[in-house]
XYZ file of C-alpha atoms in Angstrom:
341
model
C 2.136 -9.217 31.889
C 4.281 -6.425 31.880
C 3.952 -2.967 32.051
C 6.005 -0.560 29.353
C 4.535 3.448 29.711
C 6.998 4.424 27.134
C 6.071 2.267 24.224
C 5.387 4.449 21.306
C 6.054 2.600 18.426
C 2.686 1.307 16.659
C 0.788 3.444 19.041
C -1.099 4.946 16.324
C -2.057 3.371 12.406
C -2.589 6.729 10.296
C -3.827 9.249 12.905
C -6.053 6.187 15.203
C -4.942 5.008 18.564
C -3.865 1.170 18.703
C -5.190 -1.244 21.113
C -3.273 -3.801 19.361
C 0.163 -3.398 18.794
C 2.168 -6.529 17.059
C 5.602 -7.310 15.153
C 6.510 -11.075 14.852
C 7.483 -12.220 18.521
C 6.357 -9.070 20.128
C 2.873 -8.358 21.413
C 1.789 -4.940 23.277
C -1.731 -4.318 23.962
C -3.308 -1.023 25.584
C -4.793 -1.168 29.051
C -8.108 0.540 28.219
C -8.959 0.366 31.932
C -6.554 3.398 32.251
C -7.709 5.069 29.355
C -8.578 8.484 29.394
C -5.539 9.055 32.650
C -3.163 6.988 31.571
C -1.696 5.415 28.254
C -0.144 1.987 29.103
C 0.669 -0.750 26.859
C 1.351 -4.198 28.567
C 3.762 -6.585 26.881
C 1.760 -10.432 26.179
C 4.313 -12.415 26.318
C 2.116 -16.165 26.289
C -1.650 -17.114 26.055
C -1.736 -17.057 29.766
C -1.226 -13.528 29.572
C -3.501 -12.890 26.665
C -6.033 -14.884 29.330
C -5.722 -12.453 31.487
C -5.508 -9.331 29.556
C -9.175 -10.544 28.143
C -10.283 -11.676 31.351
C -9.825 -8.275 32.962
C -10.736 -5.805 30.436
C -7.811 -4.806 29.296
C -8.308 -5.494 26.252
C -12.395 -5.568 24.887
C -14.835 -5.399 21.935
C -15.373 -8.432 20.116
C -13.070 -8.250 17.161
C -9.892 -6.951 19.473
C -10.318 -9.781 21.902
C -10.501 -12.326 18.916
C -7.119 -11.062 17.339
C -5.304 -10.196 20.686
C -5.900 -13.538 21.802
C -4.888 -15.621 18.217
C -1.787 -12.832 18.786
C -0.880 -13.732 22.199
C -0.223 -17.197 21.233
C 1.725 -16.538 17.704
C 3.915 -14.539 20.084
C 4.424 -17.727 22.621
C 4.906 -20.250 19.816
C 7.353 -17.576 18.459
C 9.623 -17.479 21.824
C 9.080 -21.128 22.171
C 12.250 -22.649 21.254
C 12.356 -26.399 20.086
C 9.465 -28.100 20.362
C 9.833 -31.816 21.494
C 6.571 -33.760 19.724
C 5.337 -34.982 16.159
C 3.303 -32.818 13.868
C 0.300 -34.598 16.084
C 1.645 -33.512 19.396
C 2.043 -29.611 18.011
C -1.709 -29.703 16.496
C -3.039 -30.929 20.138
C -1.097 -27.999 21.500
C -2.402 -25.653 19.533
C -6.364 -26.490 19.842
C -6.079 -26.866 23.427
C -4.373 -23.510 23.561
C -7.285 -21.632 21.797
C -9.828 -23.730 23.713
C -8.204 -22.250 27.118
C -8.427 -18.609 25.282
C -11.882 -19.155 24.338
C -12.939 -19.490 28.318
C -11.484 -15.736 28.813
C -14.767 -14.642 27.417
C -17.321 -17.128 26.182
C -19.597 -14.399 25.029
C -17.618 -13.039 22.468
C -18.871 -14.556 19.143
C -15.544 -13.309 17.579
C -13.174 -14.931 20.034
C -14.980 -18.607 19.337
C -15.022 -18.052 15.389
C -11.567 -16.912 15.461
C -10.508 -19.975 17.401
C -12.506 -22.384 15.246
C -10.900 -21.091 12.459
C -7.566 -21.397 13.826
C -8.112 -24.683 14.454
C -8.973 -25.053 10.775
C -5.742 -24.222 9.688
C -4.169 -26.440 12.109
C -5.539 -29.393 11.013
C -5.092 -28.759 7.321
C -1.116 -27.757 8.292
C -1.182 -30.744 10.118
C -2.567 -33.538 7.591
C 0.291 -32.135 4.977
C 3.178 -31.493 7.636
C 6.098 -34.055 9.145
C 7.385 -31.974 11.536
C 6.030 -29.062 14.351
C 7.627 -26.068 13.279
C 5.368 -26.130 10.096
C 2.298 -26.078 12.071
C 3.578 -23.858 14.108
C 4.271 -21.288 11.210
C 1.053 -21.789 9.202
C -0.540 -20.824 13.014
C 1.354 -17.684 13.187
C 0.795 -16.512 9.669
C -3.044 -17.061 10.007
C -2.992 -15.133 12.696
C -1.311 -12.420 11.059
C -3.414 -12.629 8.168
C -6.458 -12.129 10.741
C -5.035 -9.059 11.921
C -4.674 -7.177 8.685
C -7.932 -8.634 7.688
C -10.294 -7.458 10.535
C -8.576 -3.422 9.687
C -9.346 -4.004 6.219
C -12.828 -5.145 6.946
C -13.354 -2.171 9.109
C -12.196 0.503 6.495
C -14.711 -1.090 3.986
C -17.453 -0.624 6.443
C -16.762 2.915 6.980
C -16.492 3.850 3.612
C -19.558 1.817 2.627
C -21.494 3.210 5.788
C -20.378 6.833 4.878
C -21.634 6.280 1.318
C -25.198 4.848 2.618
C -25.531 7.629 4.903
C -24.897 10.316 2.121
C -27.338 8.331 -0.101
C -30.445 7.922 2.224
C -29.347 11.686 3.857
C -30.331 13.730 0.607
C -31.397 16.929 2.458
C -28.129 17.005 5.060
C -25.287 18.508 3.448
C -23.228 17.984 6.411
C -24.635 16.038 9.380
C -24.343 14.609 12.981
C -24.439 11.066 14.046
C -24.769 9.841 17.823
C -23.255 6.843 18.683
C -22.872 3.976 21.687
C -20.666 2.293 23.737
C -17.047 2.519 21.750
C -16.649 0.633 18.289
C -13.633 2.305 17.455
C -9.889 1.226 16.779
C -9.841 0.468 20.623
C -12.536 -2.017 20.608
C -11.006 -3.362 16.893
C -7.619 -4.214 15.293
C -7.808 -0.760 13.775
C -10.379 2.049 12.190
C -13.246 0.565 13.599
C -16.627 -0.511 13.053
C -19.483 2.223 13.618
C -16.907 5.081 14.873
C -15.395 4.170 11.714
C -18.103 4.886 9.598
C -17.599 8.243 11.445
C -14.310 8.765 10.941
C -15.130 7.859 6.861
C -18.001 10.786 7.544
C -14.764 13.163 8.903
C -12.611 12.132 6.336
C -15.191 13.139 3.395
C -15.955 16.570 4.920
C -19.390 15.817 5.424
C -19.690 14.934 9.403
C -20.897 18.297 11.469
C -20.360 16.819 14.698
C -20.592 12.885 16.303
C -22.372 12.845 19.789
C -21.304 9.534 22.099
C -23.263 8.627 25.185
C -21.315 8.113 28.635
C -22.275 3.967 27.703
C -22.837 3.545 31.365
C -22.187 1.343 33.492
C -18.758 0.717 32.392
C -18.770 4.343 30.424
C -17.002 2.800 27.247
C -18.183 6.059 26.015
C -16.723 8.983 27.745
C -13.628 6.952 28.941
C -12.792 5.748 25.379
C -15.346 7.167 22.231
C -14.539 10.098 23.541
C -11.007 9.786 24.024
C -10.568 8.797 20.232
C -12.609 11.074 18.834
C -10.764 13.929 20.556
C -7.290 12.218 19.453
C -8.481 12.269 15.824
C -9.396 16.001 16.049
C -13.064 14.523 15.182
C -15.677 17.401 16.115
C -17.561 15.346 19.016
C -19.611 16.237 21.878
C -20.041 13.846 24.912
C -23.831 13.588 26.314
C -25.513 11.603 29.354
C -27.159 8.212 28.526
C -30.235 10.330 29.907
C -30.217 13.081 27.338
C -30.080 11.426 24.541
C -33.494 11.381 23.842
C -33.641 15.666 24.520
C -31.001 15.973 21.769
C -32.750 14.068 19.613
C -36.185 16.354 20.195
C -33.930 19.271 19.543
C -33.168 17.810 16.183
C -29.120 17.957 16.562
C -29.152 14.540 15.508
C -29.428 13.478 11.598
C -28.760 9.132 12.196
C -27.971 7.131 15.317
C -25.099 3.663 14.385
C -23.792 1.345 16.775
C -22.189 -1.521 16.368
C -23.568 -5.160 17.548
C -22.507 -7.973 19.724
C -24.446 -10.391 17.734
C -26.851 -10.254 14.921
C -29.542 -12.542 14.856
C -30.774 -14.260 11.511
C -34.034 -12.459 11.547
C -31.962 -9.105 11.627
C -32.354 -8.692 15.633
C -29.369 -7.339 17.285
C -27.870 -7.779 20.789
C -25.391 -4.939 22.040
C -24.642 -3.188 24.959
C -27.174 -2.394 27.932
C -28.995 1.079 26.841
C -28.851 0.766 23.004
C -32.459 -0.334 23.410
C -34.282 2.896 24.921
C -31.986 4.407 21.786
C -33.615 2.467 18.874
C -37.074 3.480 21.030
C -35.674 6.952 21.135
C -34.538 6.783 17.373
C -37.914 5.329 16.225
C -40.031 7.777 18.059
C -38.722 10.900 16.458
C -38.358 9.462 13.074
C -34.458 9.400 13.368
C -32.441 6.441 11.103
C -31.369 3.778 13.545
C -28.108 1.647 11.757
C -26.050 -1.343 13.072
C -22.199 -1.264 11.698
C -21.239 -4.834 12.121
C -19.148 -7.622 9.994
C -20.572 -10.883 8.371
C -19.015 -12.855 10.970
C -21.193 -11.114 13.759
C -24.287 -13.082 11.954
C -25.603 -15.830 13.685
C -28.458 -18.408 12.494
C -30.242 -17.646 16.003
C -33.450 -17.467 17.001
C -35.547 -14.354 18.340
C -35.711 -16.330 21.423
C -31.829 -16.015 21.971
C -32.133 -12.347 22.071
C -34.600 -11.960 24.255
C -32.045 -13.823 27.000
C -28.896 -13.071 26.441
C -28.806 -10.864 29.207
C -25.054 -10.881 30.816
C -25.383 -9.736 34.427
C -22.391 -8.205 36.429
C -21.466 -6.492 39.473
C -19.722 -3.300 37.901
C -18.478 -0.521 40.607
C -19.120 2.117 38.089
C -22.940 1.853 38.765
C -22.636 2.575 42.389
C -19.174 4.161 43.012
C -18.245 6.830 40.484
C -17.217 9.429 43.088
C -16.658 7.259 45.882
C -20.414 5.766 46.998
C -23.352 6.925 45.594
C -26.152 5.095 46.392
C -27.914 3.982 50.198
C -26.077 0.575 50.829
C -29.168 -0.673 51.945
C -31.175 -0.232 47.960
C -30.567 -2.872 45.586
C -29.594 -1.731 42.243
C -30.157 -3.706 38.229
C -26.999 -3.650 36.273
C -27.538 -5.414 33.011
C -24.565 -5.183 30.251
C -26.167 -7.162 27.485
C -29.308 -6.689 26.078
C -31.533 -7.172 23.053
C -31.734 -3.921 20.790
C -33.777 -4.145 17.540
């Protein structure tokens, strides 16, 4: 991967940041691990690159890792050059190419759909097509098509959440939503999922102010909710993971929406680490509790999944904020996954 500071172009779709920034051939994704410091967009050249770029976070939320990696190999087939196989030899390519993207992140429901769908197409392409470059093409417009579908998707759920709100909110004119983690255009292909539903909120005139937790440990929240809410001149206060519960009790706080990692079929959800103790919080002093989510976050699972689908990990950001923070010699629990509702 390479680095490129100075890209500007695509950098923003209406007044949102980009994490995702694509033309045929040409593939630039935003190193959120900078973000709030620095803006950086890395060129993806190649799925080994859009590997890595999942692998190491530079690139995250479900739906953004799903269409940066189905990008990262359009772009490779599109620098390619010829080809030397049958229509066979190209299909093989292709599935073993989105099985070696799928292993940047197994968890992600989004990356494994996305790939199984790929595959779909490639084997349809491939049953009608003599030669390579077909396949190859029918590949690259799919994942095009995914791309402008997943920013569509997201606008629908914002304006359909900002409707629902307004509906079940009778009595608040205007009013102020706290949200988790970051489900914005960062963690999407654009607009966003439950920070879109804010911005819809912003956009009608009818949000007072949205409230985002740090998200710790890897503060997806004050590094990057945060950081677009500011950027979209969105009214927005940034709170502790601790006080949420104190805001609520002070009554600043008219609905709580995240977004989900997985939905279970019973309606459970599984998100980040902390959006538990805020669905306690939520339910305690009588506050709505939503998930923003698309169908294909659904899953036909059992109860039982969600109660272990914890994802452990070592994350410096528990221990090490400000240089060390904690006795070396006291263990510490850093979950990121966790069952919610």
């Amino acid at each position: 991967m390479a680095t490129d500071s100075n890209f500007t172009d695509g950098v923003e779709n209406g007044t949102s940041l980009q994490s995702i920034c694509y033309k045929r051939g040409s593939l630039q994704l935003l190193d959120q691990r900078k973000l709030p410091l620095e803006t950086i967009y890395l060129d993806i050249r190649d799925s080994t690159d859009g590997w890595s770029a999942i692998r190491d976070m530079v690139v995250r939320g479900a739906p953004a890792i799903a269409i940066a990696a189905a990008l990262s190999l359009a772009v490779e087939l599109c620098n390619l050059g010829a080809f030397k196989g049958t229509s066979a030899d190209a299909a093989s390519f292709l599935a073993k190419k989105l099985e070696y993207l799928v292993s940047s992140r197994p968890t992600a429901v989004n990356l494994s759909d996305a790939a199984t769908k790929l595959k779909e197409v490639i084997s349809k392409a491939a049953a009608n097509a003599s030669e390579a470059s077909t396949i190859f093409q029918a590949y690259m417009e799919a994942a095009e098509i995914m791309l402008k579908d997943d920013v569509a998707s997201n606008k629908a759920i914002g304006s359909y959440g900002a409707s629902f709100l307004q509906r079940h909110l009778k009595d608040s004119k205007r009013m102020s939503v706290l949200t988790y983690c970051n489900t914005g255009s960062l963690a999407t292909a654009g607009y966003g999922t439950a920070l879109g539903v804010i911005r819809s909120l912003h956009a009608e005139g009818v949000l007072e102010r949205a409230y985002c937790t740090e998200t710790r440990p890897f503060n997806q929240g004050s590094r990057l909710t945060a950081f677009e809410l500011v950027h979209d001149n969105i009214p927005a206060t940034l709170i502790a993971d601790s006080a949420a519960a104190a805001l609520m009790k002070a009554g600043h706080v008219n609905a709580v929406i995240v977004g989900a990692d997985r939905v279970a079929a019973n309606g459970d959800t599984a998100n980040k680490i902390g959006t538990y103790s805020l669905a306690l919080c939520a339910n305690h002093h009588g506050i709505p509790f939503y998930i923003a989510a698309p169908p294909d976050f659904h899953r036909f699972i059992s109860f039982f999944w969600t109660r272990n689908c914890y994802r452990r990990k070592i994350c410096k950001g528990t221990v090490a904020c400000t240089g060390r923070t904690w006795g070396t010699s006291c263990r510490f629990w850093n979950l990121c996954l966790e069952p919610s509702i």
